[in-house]
PDB file of C-alpha atoms in Angstrom:
ATOM      1  CA  LYS A   1     -71.466-158.085  12.077  1.00 46.00           C
ATOM      2  CA  LYS A   2     -73.835-155.642  13.739  1.00 44.00           C
ATOM      3  CA  THR A   3     -74.885-152.464  11.924  1.00 44.00           C
ATOM      4  CA  GLU A   4     -76.231-149.417  13.683  1.00 48.00           C
ATOM      5  CA  ASN A   5     -79.313-147.612  12.508  1.00 50.00           C
ATOM      6  CA  ILE A   6     -78.048-144.044  12.216  1.00 53.00           C
ATOM      7  CA  THR A   7     -80.735-141.411  11.870  1.00 61.00           C
ATOM      8  CA  MET A   8     -79.612-138.098  10.460  1.00 75.00           C
ATOM      9  CA  SER A   9     -80.920-135.006  12.171  1.00 83.00           C
ATOM     10  CA  THR A  10     -80.862-131.295  11.607  1.00 90.00           C
ATOM     11  CA  SER A  11     -80.872-128.202  13.795  1.00 93.00           C
ATOM     12  CA  PHE A  12     -81.143-124.422  13.627  1.00 93.00           C
ATOM     13  CA  THR A  13     -80.931-121.315  15.821  1.00 95.00           C
ATOM     14  CA  ILE A  14     -83.126-118.226  15.605  1.00 95.00           C
ATOM     15  CA  GLU A  15     -82.603-114.967  17.500  1.00 96.00           C
ATOM     16  CA  THR A  16     -85.036-112.085  17.785  1.00 95.00           C
ATOM     17  CA  THR A  17     -85.970-109.279  20.151  1.00 95.00           C
ATOM     18  CA  ILE A  18     -89.561-108.526  21.079  1.00 94.00           C
ATOM     19  CA  PRO A  19     -91.123-105.668  23.107  1.00 96.00           C
ATOM     20  CA  ALA A  20     -91.791-107.726  26.250  1.00 95.00           C
ATOM     21  CA  SER A  21     -89.855-108.645  29.379  1.00 96.00           C
ATOM     22  CA  PRO A  22     -88.169-112.040  29.848  1.00 97.00           C
ATOM     23  CA  GLU A  23     -90.686-112.634  32.668  1.00 96.00           C
ATOM     24  CA  GLN A  24     -93.615-112.055  30.283  1.00 95.00           C
ATOM     25  CA  VAL A  25     -92.150-114.341  27.602  1.00 95.00           C
ATOM     26  CA  TYR A  26     -91.344-117.106  30.110  1.00 97.00           C
ATOM     27  CA  PHE A  27     -94.865-116.962  31.559  1.00 96.00           C
ATOM     28  CA  GLY A  28     -96.469-116.745  28.120  1.00 94.00           C
ATOM     29  CA  TRP A  29     -94.508-119.745  26.818  1.00 95.00           C
ATOM     30  CA  LEU A  30     -95.355-122.034  29.745  1.00 96.00           C
ATOM     31  CA  ASN A  31     -98.885-120.934  30.689  1.00 94.00           C
ATOM     32  CA  ALA A  32    -101.379-122.839  28.511  1.00 93.00           C
ATOM     33  CA  GLU A  33    -103.890-119.994  28.243  1.00 94.00           C
ATOM     34  CA  GLU A  34    -101.249-117.355  27.430  1.00 93.00           C
ATOM     35  CA  HIS A  35     -99.472-119.679  24.978  1.00 92.00           C
ATOM     36  CA  GLY A  36    -102.745-120.230  23.147  1.00 91.00           C
ATOM     37  CA  ARG A  37    -103.362-116.486  23.002  1.00 91.00           C
ATOM     38  CA  MET A  38     -99.816-115.927  21.682  1.00 87.00           C
ATOM     39  CA  THR A  39     -99.983-118.598  18.947  1.00 88.00           C
ATOM     40  CA  GLY A  40    -103.683-118.679  18.099  1.00 91.00           C
ATOM     41  CA  GLY A  41    -103.929-122.430  18.774  1.00 92.00           C
ATOM     42  CA  GLU A  42    -105.100-124.322  21.842  1.00 95.00           C
ATOM     43  CA  ALA A  43    -102.326-125.293  24.286  1.00 95.00           C
ATOM     44  CA  THR A  44    -101.998-127.339  27.480  1.00 95.00           C
ATOM     45  CA  GLY A  45     -99.263-127.635  30.103  1.00 94.00           C
ATOM     46  CA  GLU A  46     -97.822-126.207  33.288  1.00 93.00           C
ATOM     47  CA  ALA A  47     -94.583-124.456  34.247  1.00 94.00           C
ATOM     48  CA  GLU A  48     -93.080-127.536  35.932  1.00 96.00           C
ATOM     49  CA  VAL A  49     -90.196-129.821  34.980  1.00 97.00           C
ATOM     50  CA  GLY A  50     -91.672-133.111  33.761  1.00 97.00           C
ATOM     51  CA  SER A  51     -94.973-131.514  32.780  1.00 96.00           C
ATOM     52  CA  PRO A  52     -96.254-132.630  29.376  1.00 97.00           C
ATOM     53  CA  PHE A  53     -97.553-129.924  27.023  1.00 96.00           C
ATOM     54  CA  THR A  54     -99.355-129.530  23.728  1.00 96.00           C
ATOM     55  CA  ALA A  55     -99.582-126.553  21.366  1.00 95.00           C
ATOM     56  CA  TRP A  56    -101.165-125.619  18.050  1.00 93.00           C
ATOM     57  CA  ASP A  57    -104.356-127.584  18.802  1.00 94.00           C
ATOM     58  CA  GLY A  58    -102.383-130.760  19.570  1.00 94.00           C
ATOM     59  CA  TYR A  59    -100.110-130.650  16.496  1.00 95.00           C
ATOM     60  CA  ILE A  60     -97.115-130.130  18.824  1.00 95.00           C
ATOM     61  CA  GLU A  61     -96.457-132.114  22.000  1.00 97.00           C
ATOM     62  CA  GLY A  62     -93.582-132.607  24.386  1.00 97.00           C
ATOM     63  CA  GLU A  63     -92.354-132.262  27.929  1.00 97.00           C
ATOM     64  CA  ASN A  64     -90.587-129.592  29.982  1.00 98.00           C
ATOM     65  CA  LEU A  65     -87.075-130.949  30.590  1.00 98.00           C
ATOM     66  CA  GLU A  66     -85.358-127.994  32.284  1.00 98.00           C
ATOM     67  CA  LEU A  67     -86.718-124.668  33.537  1.00 98.00           C
ATOM     68  CA  GLU A  68     -84.736-121.685  34.786  1.00 98.00           C
ATOM     69  CA  GLN A  69     -87.292-119.026  35.687  1.00 97.00           C
ATOM     70  CA  ASP A  70     -87.373-116.060  33.286  1.00 97.00           C
ATOM     71  CA  LYS A  71     -84.089-117.224  31.668  1.00 98.00           C
ATOM     72  CA  ARG A  72     -84.233-120.677  30.054  1.00 98.00           C
ATOM     73  CA  ILE A  73     -86.732-123.305  28.898  1.00 98.00           C
ATOM     74  CA  VAL A  74     -85.707-126.724  27.539  1.00 98.00           C
ATOM     75  CA  GLN A  75     -88.415-128.971  26.098  1.00 97.00           C
ATOM     76  CA  SER A  76     -88.672-132.239  24.240  1.00 97.00           C
ATOM     77  CA  TRP A  77     -90.700-131.440  21.117  1.00 96.00           C
ATOM     78  CA  ARG A  78     -92.450-133.319  18.339  1.00 96.00           C
ATOM     79  CA  THR A  79     -95.292-132.792  15.913  1.00 94.00           C
ATOM     80  CA  SER A  80     -97.851-135.195  14.542  1.00 95.00           C
ATOM     81  CA  ASP A  81     -95.608-135.313  11.419  1.00 94.00           C
ATOM     82  CA  PHE A  82     -93.004-137.336  13.377  1.00 93.00           C
ATOM     83  CA  GLU A  83     -93.104-141.097  12.802  1.00 92.00           C
ATOM     84  CA  GLU A  84     -93.957-143.039  15.971  1.00 91.00           C
ATOM     85  CA  GLU A  85     -90.465-144.582  16.169  1.00 92.00           C
ATOM     86  CA  GLN A  86     -88.690-141.231  15.777  1.00 92.00           C
ATOM     87  CA  SER A  87     -87.242-139.634  18.896  1.00 93.00           C
ATOM     88  CA  ASN A  88     -88.419-136.228  20.056  1.00 95.00           C
ATOM     89  CA  SER A  89     -86.429-133.199  18.992  1.00 96.00           C
ATOM     90  CA  LYS A  90     -85.240-130.661  21.574  1.00 97.00           C
ATOM     91  CA  VAL A  91     -86.053-126.962  21.859  1.00 97.00           C
ATOM     92  CA  GLU A  92     -84.032-124.631  24.084  1.00 98.00           C
ATOM     93  CA  ILE A  93     -85.237-121.056  24.617  1.00 97.00           C
ATOM     94  CA  LEU A  94     -82.831-118.532  26.150  1.00 98.00           C
ATOM     95  CA  LEU A  95     -84.288-115.238  27.392  1.00 98.00           C
ATOM     96  CA  SER A  96     -82.407-112.075  28.312  1.00 97.00           C
ATOM     97  CA  ASN A  97     -83.063-108.366  28.780  1.00 96.00           C
ATOM     98  CA  HIS A  98     -82.173-106.325  25.721  1.00 93.00           C
ATOM     99  CA  ASN A  99     -82.703-102.546  25.651  1.00 89.00           C
ATOM    100  CA  PHE A 100     -86.495-102.162  25.902  1.00 87.00           C
ATOM    101  CA  GLY A 101     -87.410-105.796  25.324  1.00 95.00           C
ATOM    102  CA  CYS A 102     -86.508-109.438  25.520  1.00 97.00           C
ATOM    103  CA  LYS A 103     -83.888-111.122  23.382  1.00 97.00           C
ATOM    104  CA  ILE A 104     -85.029-114.635  22.535  1.00 96.00           C
ATOM    105  CA  LYS A 105     -82.579-117.248  21.287  1.00 97.00           C
ATOM    106  CA  LEU A 106     -84.311-120.433  20.159  1.00 96.00           C
ATOM    107  CA  ILE A 107     -82.160-123.502  19.489  1.00 96.00           C
ATOM    108  CA  HIS A 108     -84.024-126.428  17.903  1.00 95.00           C
ATOM    109  CA  THR A 109     -81.935-129.628  17.660  1.00 94.00           C
ATOM    110  CA  GLU A 110     -82.268-133.349  16.933  1.00 93.00           C
ATOM    111  CA  ILE A 111     -84.938-132.834  14.257  1.00 93.00           C
ATOM    112  CA  PRO A 112     -85.258-135.942  12.041  1.00 91.00           C
ATOM    113  CA  ASP A 113     -84.129-135.131   8.486  1.00 87.00           C
ATOM    114  CA  ASP A 114     -87.432-136.067   6.867  1.00 87.00           C
ATOM    115  CA  GLN A 115     -89.386-133.399   8.755  1.00 88.00           C
ATOM    116  CA  PRO A 116     -90.864-130.155   7.367  1.00 85.00           C
ATOM    117  CA  ASP A 117     -88.947-126.865   7.673  1.00 87.00           C
ATOM    118  CA  TYR A 118     -89.849-125.975  11.263  1.00 88.00           C
ATOM    119  CA  GLU A 119     -87.512-122.972  11.167  1.00 85.00           C
ATOM    120  CA  GLU A 120     -90.001-121.234   8.893  1.00 83.00           C
ATOM    121  CA  GLY A 121     -92.785-121.961  11.387  1.00 83.00           C
ATOM    122  CA  TRP A 122     -90.821-120.527  14.308  1.00 82.00           C
ATOM    123  CA  GLU A 123     -90.054-117.314  12.453  1.00 78.00           C
TER     124      GLU A 123
END
């Protein structure tokens, strides 16, 4: 009898509005220099599907999976806290105009259960 190794995972969604345009947020998220300025940690990467990236001085790494200019970013995502055999989690960022700013909806899924509370870090 074969048993499957089932890994439990968790997910969360955060929504906020910031005083910037979706174009500014999209550019800032995917441009290494701007991302570093926004988060205070060194970042690498390019605004291309398949491009690897790092953030927070290498603590976070992943790859751009899907990009819809100024509207949607989907990335594989992991931190150095992930075990080597654990799969990457997935981050989806949805951007839309909202009054005088940008509404950001961040959906973080497939996070291994034994990981820190990343929701707190995103907020």
